[in-house]
XYZ file of C-alpha atoms in Angstrom:
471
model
C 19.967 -46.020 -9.852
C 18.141 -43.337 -11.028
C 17.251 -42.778 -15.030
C 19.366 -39.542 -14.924
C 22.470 -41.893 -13.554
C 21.736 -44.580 -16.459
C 21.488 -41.942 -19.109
C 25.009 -41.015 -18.008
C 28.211 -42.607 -19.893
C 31.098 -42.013 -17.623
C 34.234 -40.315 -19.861
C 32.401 -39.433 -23.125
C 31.164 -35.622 -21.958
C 27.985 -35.816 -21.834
C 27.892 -36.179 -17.991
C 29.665 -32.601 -17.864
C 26.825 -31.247 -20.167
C 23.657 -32.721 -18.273
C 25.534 -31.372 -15.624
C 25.330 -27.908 -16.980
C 21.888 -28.456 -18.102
C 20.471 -29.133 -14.698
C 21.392 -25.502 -14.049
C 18.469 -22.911 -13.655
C 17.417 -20.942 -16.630
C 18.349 -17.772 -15.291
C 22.226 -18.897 -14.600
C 22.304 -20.631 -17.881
C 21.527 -17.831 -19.760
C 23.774 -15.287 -17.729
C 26.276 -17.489 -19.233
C 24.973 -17.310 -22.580
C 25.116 -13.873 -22.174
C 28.458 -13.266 -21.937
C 29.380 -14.954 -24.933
C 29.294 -13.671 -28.525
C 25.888 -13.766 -29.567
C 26.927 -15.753 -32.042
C 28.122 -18.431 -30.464
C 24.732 -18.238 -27.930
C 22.640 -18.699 -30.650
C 24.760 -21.702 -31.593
C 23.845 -23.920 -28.487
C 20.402 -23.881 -29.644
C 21.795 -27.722 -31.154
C 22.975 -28.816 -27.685
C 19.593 -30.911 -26.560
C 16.127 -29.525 -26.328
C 16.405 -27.980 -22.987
C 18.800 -24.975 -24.791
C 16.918 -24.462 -28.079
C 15.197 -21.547 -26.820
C 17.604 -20.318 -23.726
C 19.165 -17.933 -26.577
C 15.992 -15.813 -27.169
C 16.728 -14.604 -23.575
C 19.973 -13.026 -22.897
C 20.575 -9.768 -22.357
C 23.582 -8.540 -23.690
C 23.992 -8.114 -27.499
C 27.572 -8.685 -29.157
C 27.224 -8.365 -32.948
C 30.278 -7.823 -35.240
C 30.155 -8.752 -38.846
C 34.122 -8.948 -39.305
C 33.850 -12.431 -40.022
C 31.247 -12.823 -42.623
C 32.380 -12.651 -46.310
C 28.543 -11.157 -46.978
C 26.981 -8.407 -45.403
C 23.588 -9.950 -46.592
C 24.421 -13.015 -43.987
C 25.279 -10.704 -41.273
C 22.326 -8.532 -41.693
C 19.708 -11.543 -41.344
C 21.123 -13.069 -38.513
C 21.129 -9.853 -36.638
C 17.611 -9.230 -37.665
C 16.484 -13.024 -36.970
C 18.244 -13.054 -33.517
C 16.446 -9.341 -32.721
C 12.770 -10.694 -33.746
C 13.020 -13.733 -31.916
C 14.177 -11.879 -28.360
C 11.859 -12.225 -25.490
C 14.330 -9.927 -23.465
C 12.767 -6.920 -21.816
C 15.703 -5.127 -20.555
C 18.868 -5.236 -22.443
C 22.223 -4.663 -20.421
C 24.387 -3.856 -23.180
C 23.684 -3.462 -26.818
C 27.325 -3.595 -28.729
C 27.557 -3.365 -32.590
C 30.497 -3.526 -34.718
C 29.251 -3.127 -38.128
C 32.369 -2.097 -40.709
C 30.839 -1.575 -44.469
C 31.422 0.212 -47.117
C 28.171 1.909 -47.900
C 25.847 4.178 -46.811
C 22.309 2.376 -47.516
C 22.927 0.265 -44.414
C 22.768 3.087 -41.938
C 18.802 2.663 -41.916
C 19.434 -0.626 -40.721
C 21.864 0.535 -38.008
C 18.942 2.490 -36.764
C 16.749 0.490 -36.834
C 18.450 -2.311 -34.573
C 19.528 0.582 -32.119
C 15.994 1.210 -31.817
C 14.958 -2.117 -30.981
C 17.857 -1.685 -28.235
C 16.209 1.515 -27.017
C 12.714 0.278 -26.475
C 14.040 -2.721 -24.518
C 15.532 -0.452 -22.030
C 19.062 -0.541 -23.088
C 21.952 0.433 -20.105
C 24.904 0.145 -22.430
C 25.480 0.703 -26.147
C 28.928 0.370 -28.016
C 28.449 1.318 -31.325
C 31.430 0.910 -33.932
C 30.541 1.791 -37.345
C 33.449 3.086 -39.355
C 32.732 2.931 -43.361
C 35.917 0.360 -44.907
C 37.990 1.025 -47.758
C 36.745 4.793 -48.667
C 39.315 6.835 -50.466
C 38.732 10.146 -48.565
C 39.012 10.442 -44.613
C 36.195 12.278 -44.470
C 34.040 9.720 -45.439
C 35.311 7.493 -42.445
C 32.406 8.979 -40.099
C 29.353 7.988 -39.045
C 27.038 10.643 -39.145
C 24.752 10.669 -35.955
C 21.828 12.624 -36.319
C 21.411 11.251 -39.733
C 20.731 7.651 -38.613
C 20.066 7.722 -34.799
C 16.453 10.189 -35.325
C 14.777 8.905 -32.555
C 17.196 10.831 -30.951
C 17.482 14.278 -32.843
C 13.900 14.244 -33.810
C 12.195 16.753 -32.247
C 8.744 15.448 -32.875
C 9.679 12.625 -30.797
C 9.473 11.969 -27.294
C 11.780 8.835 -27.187
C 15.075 8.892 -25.087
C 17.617 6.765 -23.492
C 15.715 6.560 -20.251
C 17.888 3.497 -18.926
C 20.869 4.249 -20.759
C 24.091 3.927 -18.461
C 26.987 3.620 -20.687
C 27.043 4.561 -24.474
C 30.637 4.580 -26.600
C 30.607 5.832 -30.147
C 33.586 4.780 -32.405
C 34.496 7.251 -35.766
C 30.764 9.666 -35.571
C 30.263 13.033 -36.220
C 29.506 15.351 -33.790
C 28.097 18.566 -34.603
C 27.403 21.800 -32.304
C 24.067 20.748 -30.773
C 24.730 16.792 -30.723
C 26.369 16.340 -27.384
C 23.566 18.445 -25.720
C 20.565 16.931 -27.480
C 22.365 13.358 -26.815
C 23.225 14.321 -23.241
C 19.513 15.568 -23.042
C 18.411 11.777 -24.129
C 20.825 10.115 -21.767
C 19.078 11.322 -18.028
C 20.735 8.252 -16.804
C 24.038 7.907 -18.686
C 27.253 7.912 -16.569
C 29.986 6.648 -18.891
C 30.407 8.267 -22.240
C 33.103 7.383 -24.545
C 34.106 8.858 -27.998
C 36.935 6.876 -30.259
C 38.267 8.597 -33.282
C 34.616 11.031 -33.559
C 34.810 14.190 -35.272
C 34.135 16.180 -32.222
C 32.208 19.738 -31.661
C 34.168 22.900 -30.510
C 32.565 22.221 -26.664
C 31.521 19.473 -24.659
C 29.403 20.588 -21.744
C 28.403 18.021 -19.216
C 25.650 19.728 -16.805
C 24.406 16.100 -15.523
C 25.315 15.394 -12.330
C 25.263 11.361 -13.072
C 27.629 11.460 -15.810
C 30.828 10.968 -14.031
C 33.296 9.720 -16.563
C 34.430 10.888 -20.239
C 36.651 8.958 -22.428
C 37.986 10.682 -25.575
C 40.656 8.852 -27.736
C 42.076 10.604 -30.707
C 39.294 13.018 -30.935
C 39.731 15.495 -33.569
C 38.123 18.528 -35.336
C 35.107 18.412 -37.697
C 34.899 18.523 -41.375
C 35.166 22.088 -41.571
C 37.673 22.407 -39.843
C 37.246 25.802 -38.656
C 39.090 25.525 -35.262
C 41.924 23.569 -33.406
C 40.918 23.052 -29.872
C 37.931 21.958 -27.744
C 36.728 22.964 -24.593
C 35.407 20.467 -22.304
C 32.777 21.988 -19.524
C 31.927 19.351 -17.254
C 31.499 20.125 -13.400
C 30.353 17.081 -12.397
C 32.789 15.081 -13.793
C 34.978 12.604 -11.674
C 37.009 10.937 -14.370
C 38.480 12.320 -17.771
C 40.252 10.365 -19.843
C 42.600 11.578 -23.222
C 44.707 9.596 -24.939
C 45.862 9.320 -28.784
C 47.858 11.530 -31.017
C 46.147 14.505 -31.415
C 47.716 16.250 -34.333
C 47.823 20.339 -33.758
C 44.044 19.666 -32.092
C 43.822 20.869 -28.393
C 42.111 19.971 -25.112
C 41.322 22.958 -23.202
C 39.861 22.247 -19.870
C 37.479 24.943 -18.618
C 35.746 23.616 -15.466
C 36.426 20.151 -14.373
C 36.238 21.094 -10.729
C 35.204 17.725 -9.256
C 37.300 15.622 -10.911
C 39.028 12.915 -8.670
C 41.058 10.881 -11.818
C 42.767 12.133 -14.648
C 44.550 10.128 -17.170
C 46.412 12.522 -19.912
C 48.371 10.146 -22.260
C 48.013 12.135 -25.183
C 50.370 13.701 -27.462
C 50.309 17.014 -29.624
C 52.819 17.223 -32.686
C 55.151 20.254 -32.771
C 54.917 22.661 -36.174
C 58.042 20.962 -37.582
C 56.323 17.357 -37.873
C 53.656 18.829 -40.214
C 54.957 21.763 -41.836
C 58.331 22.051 -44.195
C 61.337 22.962 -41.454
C 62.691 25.478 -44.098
C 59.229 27.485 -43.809
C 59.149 28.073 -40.049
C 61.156 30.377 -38.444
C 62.582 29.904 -35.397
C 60.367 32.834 -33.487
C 57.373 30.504 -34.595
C 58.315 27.451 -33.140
C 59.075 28.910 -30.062
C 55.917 30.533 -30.169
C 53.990 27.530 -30.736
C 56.510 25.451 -27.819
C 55.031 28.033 -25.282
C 51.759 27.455 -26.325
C 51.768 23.981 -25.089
C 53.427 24.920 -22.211
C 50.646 27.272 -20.587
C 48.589 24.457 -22.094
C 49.995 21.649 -20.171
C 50.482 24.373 -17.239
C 46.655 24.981 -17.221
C 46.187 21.565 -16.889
C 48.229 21.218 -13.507
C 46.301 23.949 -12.719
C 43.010 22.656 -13.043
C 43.599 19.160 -11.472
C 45.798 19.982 -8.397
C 43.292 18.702 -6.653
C 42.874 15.528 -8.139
C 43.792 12.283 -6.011
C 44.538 10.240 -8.859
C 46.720 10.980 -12.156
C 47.825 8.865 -14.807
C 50.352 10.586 -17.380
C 51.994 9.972 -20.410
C 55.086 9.986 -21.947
C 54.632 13.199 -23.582
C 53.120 15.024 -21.094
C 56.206 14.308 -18.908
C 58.862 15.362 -21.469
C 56.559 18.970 -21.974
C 56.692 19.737 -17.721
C 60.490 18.836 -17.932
C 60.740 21.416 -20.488
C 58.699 23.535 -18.794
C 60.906 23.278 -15.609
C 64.080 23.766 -17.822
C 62.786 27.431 -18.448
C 61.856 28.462 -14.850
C 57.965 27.350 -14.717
C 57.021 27.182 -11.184
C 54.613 24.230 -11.064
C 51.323 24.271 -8.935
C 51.171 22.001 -5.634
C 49.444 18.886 -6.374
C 47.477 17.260 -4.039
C 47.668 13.945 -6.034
C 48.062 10.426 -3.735
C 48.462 7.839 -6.490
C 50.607 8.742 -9.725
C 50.994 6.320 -12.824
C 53.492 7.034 -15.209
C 52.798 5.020 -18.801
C 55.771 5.755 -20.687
C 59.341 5.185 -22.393
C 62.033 5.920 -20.135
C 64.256 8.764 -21.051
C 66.591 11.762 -20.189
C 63.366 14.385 -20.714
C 60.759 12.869 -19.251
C 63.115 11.484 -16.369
C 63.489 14.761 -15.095
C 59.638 15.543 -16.031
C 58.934 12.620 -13.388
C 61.044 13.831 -11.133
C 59.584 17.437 -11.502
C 56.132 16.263 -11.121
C 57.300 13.856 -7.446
C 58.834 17.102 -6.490
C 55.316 18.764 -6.740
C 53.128 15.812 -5.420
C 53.923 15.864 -1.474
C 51.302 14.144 -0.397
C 51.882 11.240 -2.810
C 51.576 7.721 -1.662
C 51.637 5.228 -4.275
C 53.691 5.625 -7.937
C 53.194 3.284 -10.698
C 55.863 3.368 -13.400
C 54.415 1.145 -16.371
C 57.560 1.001 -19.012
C 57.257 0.144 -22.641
C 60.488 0.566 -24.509
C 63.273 3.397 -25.296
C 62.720 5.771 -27.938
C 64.934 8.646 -29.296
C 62.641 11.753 -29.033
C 62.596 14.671 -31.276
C 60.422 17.135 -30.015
C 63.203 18.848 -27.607
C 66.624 20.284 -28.295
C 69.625 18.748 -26.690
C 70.028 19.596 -23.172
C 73.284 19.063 -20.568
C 73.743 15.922 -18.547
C 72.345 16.688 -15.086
C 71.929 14.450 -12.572
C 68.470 13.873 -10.716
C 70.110 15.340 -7.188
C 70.752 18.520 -8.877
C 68.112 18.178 -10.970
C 65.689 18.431 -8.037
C 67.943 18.784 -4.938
C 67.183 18.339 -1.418
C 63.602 17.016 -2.032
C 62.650 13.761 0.168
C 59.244 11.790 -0.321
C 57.294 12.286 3.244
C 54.436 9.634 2.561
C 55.484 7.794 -0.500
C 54.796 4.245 0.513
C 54.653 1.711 -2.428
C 56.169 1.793 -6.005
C 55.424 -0.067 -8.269
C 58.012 -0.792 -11.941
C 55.805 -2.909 -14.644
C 57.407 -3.803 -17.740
C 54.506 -4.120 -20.171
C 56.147 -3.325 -23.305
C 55.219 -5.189 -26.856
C 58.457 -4.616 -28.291
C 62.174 -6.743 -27.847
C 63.957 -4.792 -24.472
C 67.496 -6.055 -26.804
C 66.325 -2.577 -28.364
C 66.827 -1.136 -24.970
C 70.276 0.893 -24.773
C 72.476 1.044 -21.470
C 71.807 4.632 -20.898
C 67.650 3.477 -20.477
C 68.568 0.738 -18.318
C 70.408 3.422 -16.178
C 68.190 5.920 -16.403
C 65.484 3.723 -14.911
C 67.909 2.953 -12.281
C 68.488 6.576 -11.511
C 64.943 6.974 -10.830
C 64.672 4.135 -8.767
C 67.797 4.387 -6.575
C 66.450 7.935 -6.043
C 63.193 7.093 -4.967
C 64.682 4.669 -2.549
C 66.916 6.861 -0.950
C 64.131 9.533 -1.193
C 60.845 7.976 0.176
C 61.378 8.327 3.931
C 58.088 6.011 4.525
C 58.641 3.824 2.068
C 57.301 0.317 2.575
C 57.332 -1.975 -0.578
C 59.046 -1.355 -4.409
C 57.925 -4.280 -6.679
C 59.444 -4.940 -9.627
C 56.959 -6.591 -11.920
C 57.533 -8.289 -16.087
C 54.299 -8.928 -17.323
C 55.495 -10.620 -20.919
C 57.180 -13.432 -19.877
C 58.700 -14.559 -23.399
C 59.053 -11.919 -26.461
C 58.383 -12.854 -29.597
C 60.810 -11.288 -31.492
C 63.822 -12.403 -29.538
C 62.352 -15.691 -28.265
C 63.866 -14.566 -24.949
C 62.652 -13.587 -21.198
C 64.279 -10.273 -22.335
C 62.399 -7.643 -20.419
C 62.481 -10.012 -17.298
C 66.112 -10.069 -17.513
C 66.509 -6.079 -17.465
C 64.011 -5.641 -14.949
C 65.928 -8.753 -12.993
C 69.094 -6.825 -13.723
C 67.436 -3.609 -11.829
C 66.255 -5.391 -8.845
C 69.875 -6.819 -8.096
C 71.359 -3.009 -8.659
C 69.077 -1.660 -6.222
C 69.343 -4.663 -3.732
C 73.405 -4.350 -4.058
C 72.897 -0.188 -3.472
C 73.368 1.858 -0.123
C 70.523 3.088 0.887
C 69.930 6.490 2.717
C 67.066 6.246 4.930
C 66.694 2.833 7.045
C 63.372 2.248 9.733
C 65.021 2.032 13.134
């Protein structure tokens, strides 16, 4: 028997860790890696073979949301930093919540050390906590990230592949001087940033932009921003964006598009008794060639995924006589709440997507909506009559909601039945329609509840006629 055998005591664990342990250095520490760094640092107590595996990895995960002192957080990061032998980071990710400003040296300085270890990925989350004004809720870029902004320096994100910034400021000339930094960048995302009037993307490696809940700068001297970006392949907008605007100017290569925004109407934010009704009309069409313009600008587009709201604005849309462009669209998602508007704004969007092959209906829970007067019951047939699916193959019905389905009323349950049915009957080609419950229990009713409704639907369509039938 050999002395690694004898060392062994069958049942107690340790067998399992020598086990792990015999593993190369370079697998151990790709497992490391994708822990917390915390925790990586930890092993360092397993046995003398780990004490120094730590001071390898190359992927960074600091958040300080569990220290009761800033002062503990701070040294760790800086003791873990100095003691890293990595030369190329993969991704650098910092959640750092405080409530004052003198730590935004510090910031910098540990994104530096990212930076000249050939960083590909940085998520940086630095929201000030517990700060009476809103404005005071942003991280101010240039003001702490200078190796970036300062002209007398010749340092840039050479390696740099992915970077997402969480509540910054934005000014004019950031996103070109940053874009300028990033040769290599191809993922950018912003998360609640104060955001400059224009985004212009000339790089032809940055293929995808994420902006959730994006909204206007301090100054607030205008509503809407313009996003210029060619070479762009996939946009993504979600978050409620207030009266603040996305204005699309040239997104001509884009290939996926997901739009699950939402922009209020007048009457959520200003005194009903103050707007006449000319105005809110007014403002109504505004959206309307908004939303229009979007169509517009990704009919080409193989891949959209839309949101509830945007639905509900092309059904009204439709309701006044707006001819809709063709889109050449394969594979729609729908996230949403099913009801009467944006049923018919579904339907109206199928109607315009002939060449559509795959739909994905992703349902959360019914919710009365405000935003639109109350129209006639209509039926989908004469809603959008005589239109038949040529290549839809496969539909897909998730329930994913977080909320109790008991909620759910009869006339939701049917609604999403009238869709269904009329996609079954429609879809000449169709081949598969799975009906999918991804919560298995709620919590608030202790029940299989949204199971049971989406159960309920599969039985209704099984027990309905159906038009078309494959000889």
């Amino acid at each position: 028997m050999s002395k690694k055998q004898k060392n062994r005591v069958p049942g107690d664990g340790v067998e399992t860790l020598d086990r792990i342990s015999e593993l190369p250095d370079i697998l151990l520490i790709q497992i490391l890696s994708l822990l917390l760094t915390e925790d990586a640092v930890t092993s360092c107590v397993l046995s003398k073979r780990w004490r120094y595996l730590w001071t390898s990895i190359h992927t960074f995960l600091f958040s300080n949301r569990n220290y009761n002192k800033l002062e503990n957080f701070i040294s760790f990061v800086d003791n873990v930093l100095t003691h890293s032998i990595c030369s190329k980071i993969k991704k650098f990710k910092l959640d750092f919540h405080h409530r004052d400003w003198k730590f935004h040296l510090k910031i910098s300085q540990w994104l530096n050390f990212a930076v000249e270890n050939k960083v590909e990925d940085v998520a940086l989350d630095a929201g000030l906590c517990f700060y009476p004004s809103a404005d005071d809720l942003a991280y101010e870029l240039p003001l702490t990230i200078h190796w970036v902004f300062d002209k007398g320096l010749n340092i840039a994100w050479n390696f740099l592949k992915s970077l997402t910034l969480d509540s910054i400021e934005l000014e004019a000339d950031d996103i070109v001087i940053l874009l300028s930094s990033c040769p290599a960048l191809e993922t950018l995302e912003l998360s609640f940033c104060k955001v400059c009037r224009r985004i212009e993307i000339t790089s032809s490696n940055l293929k995808r932009l994420t902006l959730r809940y994006p909204s206007e700068p301090l100054n607030g001297e205008y509503d809407s921003l313009e996003i210029f970006a060619p070479h762009l392949k996939h946009l993504d907008i979600s978050g409620e964006l207030g009266d603040f605007k996305c204005m699309l100017v040239n997104i001509s290569s884009l290939v996926i598009a997901r739009l699950a925004f939402s922009i209020c109407c007048i009457t959520d934010y200003w005194n009903k008794e103050d707007i006449k009704e000319d105005s809110c009309r007014d403002y109504h069409q505004v959206i309307g060639n908004l939303i229009l313009d979007y169509l517009q600008k990704l009919s080409y587009a193989t891949e959209l995924i839309i949101g509830c709201w945007f639905a509900e604005v092309v059904f009204m849309m439709k309701l006044e006589g707006v001819m809709l462009p063709e889109l050449r669209c394969k594979c729609l998602t729908l996230e949403l709440r099913v009801s009467e508007y944006n049923l018919y704004g579904i339907a109206s969007l199928l109607q315009t997507s002939p060449l559509l092959e795959s739909l994905n209906i992703n349902i959360t829970y019914e919710l009365e909506q405000s935003y639109f007067a109350e129209v006639d019951n209509i039926n989908l047939p004469s809603w959008i009559p005589n239109t038949v699916f040529p290549n839809l193959k496969n539909v897909k019905i998730v329930g994913c909601g977080t909320r109790c389905l008991k909620r759910w009323s009869e006339e939701g349950f049917y609604k999403l039945f009238e869709l269904s049915y009329f996609l079954l009957k429609n879809a000449v080609a169709l081949q598969k329609l799975v009906i999918v419950a991804k919560r298995r229990k709620c919590s608030t009713c202790s029940e299989n509840c949204v199971s049971r409704h989406l159960s309920q639907l599969a039985k209704k369509l099984l027990d309905s006629p159906r038009l078309y039938t494959k000889s």
